[in-house]
Amino acid sequence: MEQKPFSENLGFRIILVSILIGLGIFFIIYFKDLLKPFVMAVMVWYLIKTIYNYIGKIKVMGRQLPRWLKGTLSLAIIFGSVQATINLIITNLSAIVANFSTYQATFDRFLIGLGESLGVVNITDQLQEQLNKLDLQGFLAGTLSSLSTTVGTIVIVVIYIIFLLLEEVAFSKKIDAIFPDRKKRQRIQEVLNEIYESTNKYITLKTGISILTGALSYVVLRLFGVDYAFLWAFLIFIFNYIPYIGSLIATLLPSIFAIVQFGSMWSFLWVFISVEIIQLIVGNYVEPKVMGKSLNLSPLVVVVALSFWGYVWDLLGMFLSVPITSIMLIVLAQFPATRNIAILLTENGNIENILIKKEEGP
């Protein structure tokens, strides 16, 4: 009986894939400070490209807009949105700081009432004693250091974005040079197109769902009279991109602030229950109908990916955990040696819709 070469054995493939995965994990952990700004730049570049394509569908007098105008509008929308977001956060935080004494007095009354109901005497004094033990000077120094690091990161990200936009023009030529064989080149292009379309569909639908969740939450918060309702609705919109735990965090933020503003546990419960009902309805009924099985990722895989990327790249990793895992699924499905891994990542074991068929014939 003829034996297969070692390179064709299942054991060899498992060992090879394990080594590659191990090297990949080492690489993204060890070089995370270098990779995170680049990944952020790729995100912004991707958004610019997506907006550029949408603007390209607009026609004036039967003609498409010129390339330079589409590019200018795309950049203006992205950086205008970033500027508006920064202004929103700064304005609301400044207002919270300006009214801090009022909120503190209300919260103190709440703590006193809570202490009396629990039989705890001088609860505010005990809390103040614990706060005095905190190293505020060290906290402020760390905050300033983080801010300076953030500014430096933003500069690096902007530089990366500029070079990505410049390199984009020559990217297709490089693909042609790397893969002179037409069939291989076409296959690579199809895989890249599948990645782009899958990611674009997920981000577009998720953005629409997040806007709906944020808008409904804004209405509820306004009805309850919670201050800075737009800020909380915006945070709900942002955190909705993080699977599972993001919606819980987003719901807790305005609910906790309701205690600070109104000084009542009932206000916390009413706000939390109302916003959580919105999250449950949108998450369990609207989102499945809109998104369907577009990603086909196993819920367990999503949770593991969320934990892993959150550990490796912090908050950025949590936001990117689903798109990164989806890209891995598409790539792994294209190679016989890793196809079984792709099947394990799916929810129903079906990878036919993402499998790029080899072209037959000469």
PDB file of C-alpha atoms in Angstrom, residues 41-284:
ATOM      1  CA  ALA A  41      -5.904  53.621   9.760  1.00  0.00           C
ATOM      2  CA  VAL A  42      -7.200  50.705   7.670  1.00  0.00           C
ATOM      3  CA  MET A  43     -10.617  51.154   9.330  1.00  0.00           C
ATOM      4  CA  VAL A  44     -10.736  54.837   8.412  1.00  0.00           C
ATOM      5  CA  TRP A  45      -9.433  54.093   4.902  1.00  0.00           C
ATOM      6  CA  TYR A  46     -12.143  51.457   4.518  1.00  0.00           C
ATOM      7  CA  LEU A  47     -14.828  53.960   5.596  1.00  0.00           C
ATOM      8  CA  ILE A  48     -13.464  56.531   3.144  1.00  0.00           C
ATOM      9  CA  LYS A  49     -13.528  53.926   0.356  1.00  0.00           C
ATOM     10  CA  THR A  50     -17.102  52.883   1.249  1.00  0.00           C
ATOM     11  CA  ILE A  51     -18.369  56.471   1.307  1.00  0.00           C
ATOM     12  CA  TYR A  52     -16.482  57.127  -1.947  1.00  0.00           C
ATOM     13  CA  ASN A  53     -18.317  54.220  -3.596  1.00  0.00           C
ATOM     14  CA  TYR A  54     -21.698  55.437  -2.337  1.00  0.00           C
ATOM     15  CA  ILE A  55     -21.010  58.970  -3.569  1.00  0.00           C
ATOM     16  CA  GLY A  56     -19.985  57.431  -6.901  1.00  0.00           C
ATOM     17  CA  LYS A  57     -23.600  56.325  -7.379  1.00  0.00           C
ATOM     18  CA  ILE A  58     -24.760  59.959  -7.318  1.00  0.00           C
ATOM     19  CA  LYS A  59     -25.249  61.446 -10.759  1.00  0.00           C
ATOM     20  CA  VAL A  60     -25.625  65.123 -11.652  1.00  0.00           C
ATOM     21  CA  MET A  61     -27.280  65.727 -15.034  1.00  0.00           C
ATOM     22  CA  GLY A  62     -26.683  62.062 -15.897  1.00  0.00           C
ATOM     23  CA  ARG A  63     -22.960  62.230 -15.093  1.00  0.00           C
ATOM     24  CA  GLN A  64     -20.969  60.898 -12.185  1.00  0.00           C
ATOM     25  CA  LEU A  65     -19.045  63.296  -9.976  1.00  0.00           C
ATOM     26  CA  PRO A  66     -15.325  63.656 -10.792  1.00  0.00           C
ATOM     27  CA  ARG A  67     -12.875  61.526  -8.793  1.00  0.00           C
ATOM     28  CA  TRP A  68     -11.307  64.485  -6.984  1.00  0.00           C
ATOM     29  CA  LEU A  69     -14.727  65.707  -5.796  1.00  0.00           C
ATOM     30  CA  LYS A  70     -15.762  62.232  -4.605  1.00  0.00           C
ATOM     31  CA  GLY A  71     -12.490  61.920  -2.705  1.00  0.00           C
ATOM     32  CA  THR A  72     -12.817  65.386  -1.166  1.00  0.00           C
ATOM     33  CA  LEU A  73     -16.403  64.754  -0.054  1.00  0.00           C
ATOM     34  CA  SER A  74     -15.452  61.370   1.432  1.00  0.00           C
ATOM     35  CA  LEU A  75     -12.617  62.888   3.473  1.00  0.00           C
ATOM     36  CA  ALA A  76     -14.824  65.800   4.546  1.00  0.00           C
ATOM     37  CA  ILE A  77     -17.562  63.440   5.783  1.00  0.00           C
ATOM     38  CA  ILE A  78     -15.134  61.250   7.754  1.00  0.00           C
ATOM     39  CA  PHE A  79     -13.100  63.998   9.401  1.00  0.00           C
ATOM     40  CA  GLY A  80     -16.214  66.151   9.874  1.00  0.00           C
ATOM     41  CA  SER A  81     -17.862  63.264  11.739  1.00  0.00           C
ATOM     42  CA  VAL A  82     -14.763  62.809  13.916  1.00  0.00           C
ATOM     43  CA  GLN A  83     -14.693  66.534  14.711  1.00  0.00           C
ATOM     44  CA  ALA A  84     -18.420  66.561  15.534  1.00  0.00           C
ATOM     45  CA  THR A  85     -17.976  63.540  17.816  1.00  0.00           C
ATOM     46  CA  ILE A  86     -15.081  65.171  19.684  1.00  0.00           C
ATOM     47  CA  ASN A  87     -17.072  68.402  20.093  1.00  0.00           C
ATOM     48  CA  LEU A  88     -20.098  66.451  21.357  1.00  0.00           C
ATOM     49  CA  ILE A  89     -18.061  64.633  24.001  1.00  0.00           C
ATOM     50  CA  ILE A  90     -16.159  67.740  25.136  1.00  0.00           C
ATOM     51  CA  THR A  91     -19.328  69.877  25.336  1.00  0.00           C
ATOM     52  CA  ASN A  92     -21.249  67.313  27.371  1.00  0.00           C
ATOM     53  CA  LEU A  93     -18.332  66.506  29.681  1.00  0.00           C
ATOM     54  CA  SER A  94     -17.813  70.228  30.294  1.00  0.00           C
ATOM     55  CA  ALA A  95     -21.497  70.568  31.213  1.00  0.00           C
ATOM     56  CA  ILE A  96     -21.249  67.604  33.590  1.00  0.00           C
ATOM     57  CA  VAL A  97     -18.193  69.148  35.278  1.00  0.00           C
ATOM     58  CA  ALA A  98     -19.971  72.521  35.545  1.00  0.00           C
ATOM     59  CA  ASN A  99     -22.939  70.878  37.317  1.00  0.00           C
ATOM     60  CA  PHE A 100     -20.802  68.479  39.330  1.00  0.00           C
ATOM     61  CA  SER A 101     -21.637  70.054  42.715  1.00  0.00           C
ATOM     62  CA  THR A 102     -25.373  69.692  42.061  1.00  0.00           C
ATOM     63  CA  TYR A 103     -25.024  66.052  41.040  1.00  0.00           C
ATOM     64  CA  GLN A 104     -22.760  65.365  44.020  1.00  0.00           C
ATOM     65  CA  ALA A 105     -25.305  66.814  46.465  1.00  0.00           C
ATOM     66  CA  THR A 106     -28.075  64.690  44.932  1.00  0.00           C
ATOM     67  CA  PHE A 107     -25.907  61.583  45.036  1.00  0.00           C
ATOM     68  CA  ASP A 108     -24.953  62.265  48.675  1.00  0.00           C
ATOM     69  CA  ARG A 109     -28.641  62.426  49.616  1.00  0.00           C
ATOM     70  CA  PHE A 110     -29.174  59.139  47.810  1.00  0.00           C
ATOM     71  CA  LEU A 111     -26.288  57.515  49.693  1.00  0.00           C
ATOM     72  CA  ILE A 112     -27.566  58.801  53.042  1.00  0.00           C
ATOM     73  CA  GLY A 113     -31.019  57.376  52.328  1.00  0.00           C
ATOM     74  CA  LEU A 114     -29.479  54.099  51.164  1.00  0.00           C
ATOM     75  CA  GLY A 115     -27.325  53.945  54.289  1.00  0.00           C
ATOM     76  CA  GLU A 116     -30.315  54.516  56.559  1.00  0.00           C
ATOM     77  CA  SER A 117     -32.314  51.791  54.835  1.00  0.00           C
ATOM     78  CA  LEU A 118     -29.370  49.379  55.199  1.00  0.00           C
ATOM     79  CA  GLY A 119     -28.572  50.468  58.750  1.00  0.00           C
ATOM     80  CA  VAL A 120     -25.172  51.921  57.803  1.00  0.00           C
ATOM     81  CA  VAL A 121     -24.214  55.116  59.668  1.00  0.00           C
ATOM     82  CA  ASN A 122     -22.237  57.967  58.026  1.00  0.00           C
ATOM     83  CA  ILE A 123     -22.011  56.188  54.684  1.00  0.00           C
ATOM     84  CA  THR A 124     -20.916  59.388  52.920  1.00  0.00           C
ATOM     85  CA  ASP A 125     -18.067  59.914  55.401  1.00  0.00           C
ATOM     86  CA  GLN A 126     -16.920  56.333  54.910  1.00  0.00           C
ATOM     87  CA  LEU A 127     -17.047  56.742  51.145  1.00  0.00           C
ATOM     88  CA  GLN A 128     -15.101  60.013  51.341  1.00  0.00           C
ATOM     89  CA  GLU A 129     -12.498  58.305  53.521  1.00  0.00           C
ATOM     90  CA  GLN A 130     -12.006  55.638  50.869  1.00  0.00           C
ATOM     91  CA  LEU A 131     -11.786  58.272  48.120  1.00  0.00           C
ATOM     92  CA  ASN A 132      -9.097  60.137  50.076  1.00  0.00           C
ATOM     93  CA  LYS A 133      -6.956  57.002  49.957  1.00  0.00           C
ATOM     94  CA  LEU A 134      -6.897  57.110  46.173  1.00  0.00           C
ATOM     95  CA  ASP A 135      -3.736  58.409  44.520  1.00  0.00           C
ATOM     96  CA  LEU A 136      -5.388  61.247  42.581  1.00  0.00           C
ATOM     97  CA  GLN A 137      -2.025  62.745  41.626  1.00  0.00           C
ATOM     98  CA  GLY A 138      -0.935  59.457  40.116  1.00  0.00           C
ATOM     99  CA  PHE A 139      -4.300  59.113  38.388  1.00  0.00           C
ATOM    100  CA  LEU A 140      -3.993  62.592  36.843  1.00  0.00           C
ATOM    101  CA  ALA A 141      -0.402  61.907  35.776  1.00  0.00           C
ATOM    102  CA  GLY A 142      -1.512  58.670  34.137  1.00  0.00           C
ATOM    103  CA  THR A 143      -4.396  60.453  32.422  1.00  0.00           C
ATOM    104  CA  LEU A 144      -2.095  63.138  31.009  1.00  0.00           C
ATOM    105  CA  SER A 145       0.320  60.463  29.826  1.00  0.00           C
ATOM    106  CA  SER A 146      -2.551  58.626  28.123  1.00  0.00           C
ATOM    107  CA  LEU A 147      -3.683  61.838  26.427  1.00  0.00           C
ATOM    108  CA  SER A 148      -0.203  62.519  25.060  1.00  0.00           C
ATOM    109  CA  THR A 149      -0.013  58.926  23.813  1.00  0.00           C
ATOM    110  CA  THR A 150      -3.435  59.308  22.174  1.00  0.00           C
ATOM    111  CA  VAL A 151      -2.356  62.478  20.367  1.00  0.00           C
ATOM    112  CA  GLY A 152       0.757  60.700  19.092  1.00  0.00           C
ATOM    113  CA  THR A 153      -1.342  57.738  17.955  1.00  0.00           C
ATOM    114  CA  ILE A 154      -3.721  60.027  16.056  1.00  0.00           C
ATOM    115  CA  VAL A 155      -0.782  61.602  14.201  1.00  0.00           C
ATOM    116  CA  ILE A 156       0.550  58.154  13.249  1.00  0.00           C
ATOM    117  CA  VAL A 157      -2.927  57.037  12.119  1.00  0.00           C
ATOM    118  CA  VAL A 158      -3.311  60.113   9.893  1.00  0.00           C
ATOM    119  CA  ILE A 159       0.093  59.425   8.292  1.00  0.00           C
ATOM    120  CA  TYR A 160      -0.910  55.803   7.644  1.00  0.00           C
ATOM    121  CA  ILE A 161      -4.204  56.933   6.083  1.00  0.00           C
ATOM    122  CA  ILE A 162      -2.392  59.285   3.705  1.00  0.00           C
ATOM    123  CA  PHE A 163      -0.059  56.521   2.519  1.00  0.00           C
ATOM    124  CA  LEU A 164      -2.917  54.011   2.211  1.00  0.00           C
ATOM    125  CA  LEU A 165      -4.783  56.439  -0.044  1.00  0.00           C
ATOM    126  CA  LEU A 166      -1.641  56.926  -2.131  1.00  0.00           C
ATOM    127  CA  GLU A 167      -0.918  53.179  -2.329  1.00  0.00           C
ATOM    128  CA  GLU A 168      -4.495  52.289  -3.274  1.00  0.00           C
ATOM    129  CA  VAL A 169      -3.954  53.432  -6.865  1.00  0.00           C
ATOM    130  CA  ALA A 170      -1.089  50.977  -7.417  1.00  0.00           C
ATOM    131  CA  PHE A 171      -2.565  48.084  -5.414  1.00  0.00           C
ATOM    132  CA  SER A 172      -4.213  46.329  -8.387  1.00  0.00           C
ATOM    133  CA  LYS A 173      -0.965  46.599 -10.371  1.00  0.00           C
ATOM    134  CA  LYS A 174       0.921  44.935  -7.512  1.00  0.00           C
ATOM    135  CA  ILE A 175      -1.612  42.096  -7.432  1.00  0.00           C
ATOM    136  CA  ASP A 176      -1.065  41.612 -11.185  1.00  0.00           C
ATOM    137  CA  ALA A 177       2.709  41.501 -10.678  1.00  0.00           C
ATOM    138  CA  ILE A 178       2.554  39.091  -7.725  1.00  0.00           C
ATOM    139  CA  PHE A 179       0.106  36.737  -9.466  1.00  0.00           C
ATOM    140  CA  PRO A 180       0.927  36.685 -13.192  1.00  0.00           C
ATOM    141  CA  ASP A 181      -1.252  33.596 -13.651  1.00  0.00           C
ATOM    142  CA  ARG A 182      -4.720  34.850 -14.625  1.00  0.00           C
ATOM    143  CA  LYS A 183      -6.639  32.129 -12.753  1.00  0.00           C
ATOM    144  CA  LYS A 184      -4.769  32.672  -9.498  1.00  0.00           C
ATOM    145  CA  ARG A 185      -5.080  36.435  -9.856  1.00  0.00           C
ATOM    146  CA  GLN A 186      -8.816  36.197 -10.466  1.00  0.00           C
ATOM    147  CA  ARG A 187      -9.216  33.894  -7.467  1.00  0.00           C
ATOM    148  CA  ILE A 188      -7.356  36.325  -5.198  1.00  0.00           C
ATOM    149  CA  GLN A 189      -9.500  39.213  -6.463  1.00  0.00           C
ATOM    150  CA  GLU A 190     -12.667  37.209  -5.793  1.00  0.00           C
ATOM    151  CA  VAL A 191     -11.531  36.441  -2.231  1.00  0.00           C
ATOM    152  CA  LEU A 192     -10.739  40.125  -1.623  1.00  0.00           C
ATOM    153  CA  ASN A 193     -14.108  41.109  -3.087  1.00  0.00           C
ATOM    154  CA  GLU A 194     -15.876  38.579  -0.842  1.00  0.00           C
ATOM    155  CA  ILE A 195     -14.077  40.008   2.206  1.00  0.00           C
ATOM    156  CA  TYR A 196     -15.000  43.563   1.212  1.00  0.00           C
ATOM    157  CA  GLU A 197     -18.641  42.744   0.459  1.00  0.00           C
ATOM    158  CA  SER A 198     -19.112  40.675   3.625  1.00  0.00           C
ATOM    159  CA  THR A 199     -17.505  43.317   5.842  1.00  0.00           C
ATOM    160  CA  ASN A 200     -19.349  46.123   4.089  1.00  0.00           C
ATOM    161  CA  LYS A 201     -22.702  44.355   4.523  1.00  0.00           C
ATOM    162  CA  TYR A 202     -22.053  43.708   8.218  1.00  0.00           C
ATOM    163  CA  ILE A 203     -20.912  47.257   8.992  1.00  0.00           C
ATOM    164  CA  THR A 204     -23.728  48.862   6.962  1.00  0.00           C
ATOM    165  CA  LEU A 205     -26.482  46.763   8.554  1.00  0.00           C
ATOM    166  CA  LYS A 206     -24.946  46.995  12.038  1.00  0.00           C
ATOM    167  CA  THR A 207     -24.691  50.774  11.688  1.00  0.00           C
ATOM    168  CA  GLY A 208     -28.362  51.012  10.711  1.00  0.00           C
ATOM    169  CA  ILE A 209     -29.391  48.814  13.647  1.00  0.00           C
ATOM    170  CA  SER A 210     -27.187  50.821  16.038  1.00  0.00           C
ATOM    171  CA  ILE A 211     -28.710  54.091  14.801  1.00  0.00           C
ATOM    172  CA  LEU A 212     -32.205  52.668  15.397  1.00  0.00           C
ATOM    173  CA  THR A 213     -31.242  51.529  18.914  1.00  0.00           C
ATOM    174  CA  GLY A 214     -29.625  54.876  19.725  1.00  0.00           C
ATOM    175  CA  ALA A 215     -32.567  56.884  18.359  1.00  0.00           C
ATOM    176  CA  LEU A 216     -35.179  54.893  20.321  1.00  0.00           C
ATOM    177  CA  SER A 217     -33.030  55.134  23.463  1.00  0.00           C
ATOM    178  CA  TYR A 218     -32.748  58.904  22.966  1.00  0.00           C
ATOM    179  CA  VAL A 219     -36.553  59.210  22.874  1.00  0.00           C
ATOM    180  CA  VAL A 220     -36.891  57.153  26.074  1.00  0.00           C
ATOM    181  CA  LEU A 221     -34.181  59.121  27.894  1.00  0.00           C
ATOM    182  CA  ARG A 222     -35.822  62.408  26.884  1.00  0.00           C
ATOM    183  CA  LEU A 223     -39.186  61.153  28.168  1.00  0.00           C
ATOM    184  CA  PHE A 224     -37.596  60.338  31.530  1.00  0.00           C
ATOM    185  CA  GLY A 225     -35.847  63.724  31.577  1.00  0.00           C
ATOM    186  CA  VAL A 226     -32.313  62.295  31.784  1.00  0.00           C
ATOM    187  CA  ASP A 227     -29.719  65.009  31.148  1.00  0.00           C
ATOM    188  CA  TYR A 228     -27.354  64.709  28.163  1.00  0.00           C
ATOM    189  CA  ALA A 229     -29.683  62.235  26.445  1.00  0.00           C
ATOM    190  CA  PHE A 230     -27.899  62.728  23.120  1.00  0.00           C
ATOM    191  CA  LEU A 231     -24.530  61.793  24.660  1.00  0.00           C
ATOM    192  CA  TRP A 232     -25.941  58.597  26.185  1.00  0.00           C
ATOM    193  CA  ALA A 233     -27.733  57.726  22.930  1.00  0.00           C
ATOM    194  CA  PHE A 234     -24.470  58.238  21.040  1.00  0.00           C
ATOM    195  CA  LEU A 235     -22.616  55.936  23.465  1.00  0.00           C
ATOM    196  CA  ILE A 236     -25.385  53.342  23.054  1.00  0.00           C
ATOM    197  CA  PHE A 237     -24.891  53.620  19.281  1.00  0.00           C
ATOM    198  CA  ILE A 238     -21.107  53.123  19.619  1.00  0.00           C
ATOM    199  CA  PHE A 239     -21.159  50.273  22.163  1.00  0.00           C
ATOM    200  CA  ASN A 240     -23.763  48.420  20.124  1.00  0.00           C
ATOM    201  CA  TYR A 241     -20.899  47.370  17.796  1.00  0.00           C
ATOM    202  CA  ILE A 242     -19.462  45.237  20.623  1.00  0.00           C
ATOM    203  CA  PRO A 243     -21.323  41.900  20.627  1.00  0.00           C
ATOM    204  CA  TYR A 244     -23.262  40.828  23.719  1.00  0.00           C
ATOM    205  CA  ILE A 245     -21.601  42.913  26.469  1.00  0.00           C
ATOM    206  CA  GLY A 246     -21.646  46.192  24.523  1.00  0.00           C
ATOM    207  CA  SER A 247     -25.400  46.629  24.832  1.00  0.00           C
ATOM    208  CA  LEU A 248     -25.256  45.923  28.588  1.00  0.00           C
ATOM    209  CA  ILE A 249     -22.511  48.516  29.141  1.00  0.00           C
ATOM    210  CA  ALA A 250     -24.410  51.049  27.038  1.00  0.00           C
ATOM    211  CA  THR A 251     -27.594  50.441  29.056  1.00  0.00           C
ATOM    212  CA  LEU A 252     -25.839  50.803  32.419  1.00  0.00           C
ATOM    213  CA  LEU A 253     -24.252  54.190  31.643  1.00  0.00           C
ATOM    214  CA  PRO A 254     -27.453  56.326  31.470  1.00  0.00           C
ATOM    215  CA  SER A 255     -29.074  54.179  34.178  1.00  0.00           C
ATOM    216  CA  ILE A 256     -26.286  54.908  36.675  1.00  0.00           C
ATOM    217  CA  PHE A 257     -26.336  58.581  35.720  1.00  0.00           C
ATOM    218  CA  ALA A 258     -30.090  58.616  36.464  1.00  0.00           C
ATOM    219  CA  ILE A 259     -29.229  57.852  40.112  1.00  0.00           C
ATOM    220  CA  VAL A 260     -26.752  60.743  40.174  1.00  0.00           C
ATOM    221  CA  GLN A 261     -29.293  63.109  38.612  1.00  0.00           C
ATOM    222  CA  PHE A 262     -32.492  62.099  40.418  1.00  0.00           C
ATOM    223  CA  GLY A 263     -31.129  60.432  43.560  1.00  0.00           C
ATOM    224  CA  SER A 264     -33.518  57.499  43.334  1.00  0.00           C
ATOM    225  CA  MET A 265     -33.068  53.786  42.757  1.00  0.00           C
ATOM    226  CA  TRP A 266     -36.434  53.777  40.980  1.00  0.00           C
ATOM    227  CA  SER A 267     -35.030  56.126  38.342  1.00  0.00           C
ATOM    228  CA  PHE A 268     -32.191  53.643  37.760  1.00  0.00           C
ATOM    229  CA  LEU A 269     -34.628  50.746  37.403  1.00  0.00           C
ATOM    230  CA  TRP A 270     -37.045  52.560  35.069  1.00  0.00           C
ATOM    231  CA  VAL A 271     -34.278  53.814  32.777  1.00  0.00           C
ATOM    232  CA  PHE A 272     -32.445  50.476  32.788  1.00  0.00           C
ATOM    233  CA  ILE A 273     -35.581  48.416  32.086  1.00  0.00           C
ATOM    234  CA  SER A 274     -36.813  50.777  29.341  1.00  0.00           C
ATOM    235  CA  VAL A 275     -33.496  50.951  27.480  1.00  0.00           C
ATOM    236  CA  GLU A 276     -32.891  47.219  27.955  1.00  0.00           C
ATOM    237  CA  ILE A 277     -36.310  46.433  26.446  1.00  0.00           C
ATOM    238  CA  ILE A 278     -35.238  48.391  23.353  1.00  0.00           C
ATOM    239  CA  GLN A 279     -31.976  46.421  23.236  1.00  0.00           C
ATOM    240  CA  LEU A 280     -33.826  43.104  23.553  1.00  0.00           C
ATOM    241  CA  ILE A 281     -36.427  43.904  20.885  1.00  0.00           C
ATOM    242  CA  VAL A 282     -33.887  45.239  18.390  1.00  0.00           C
ATOM    243  CA  GLY A 283     -31.257  42.596  19.199  1.00  0.00           C
ATOM    244  CA  ASN A 284     -33.544  39.555  19.249  1.00  0.00           C
TER     245      ASN A 284
END
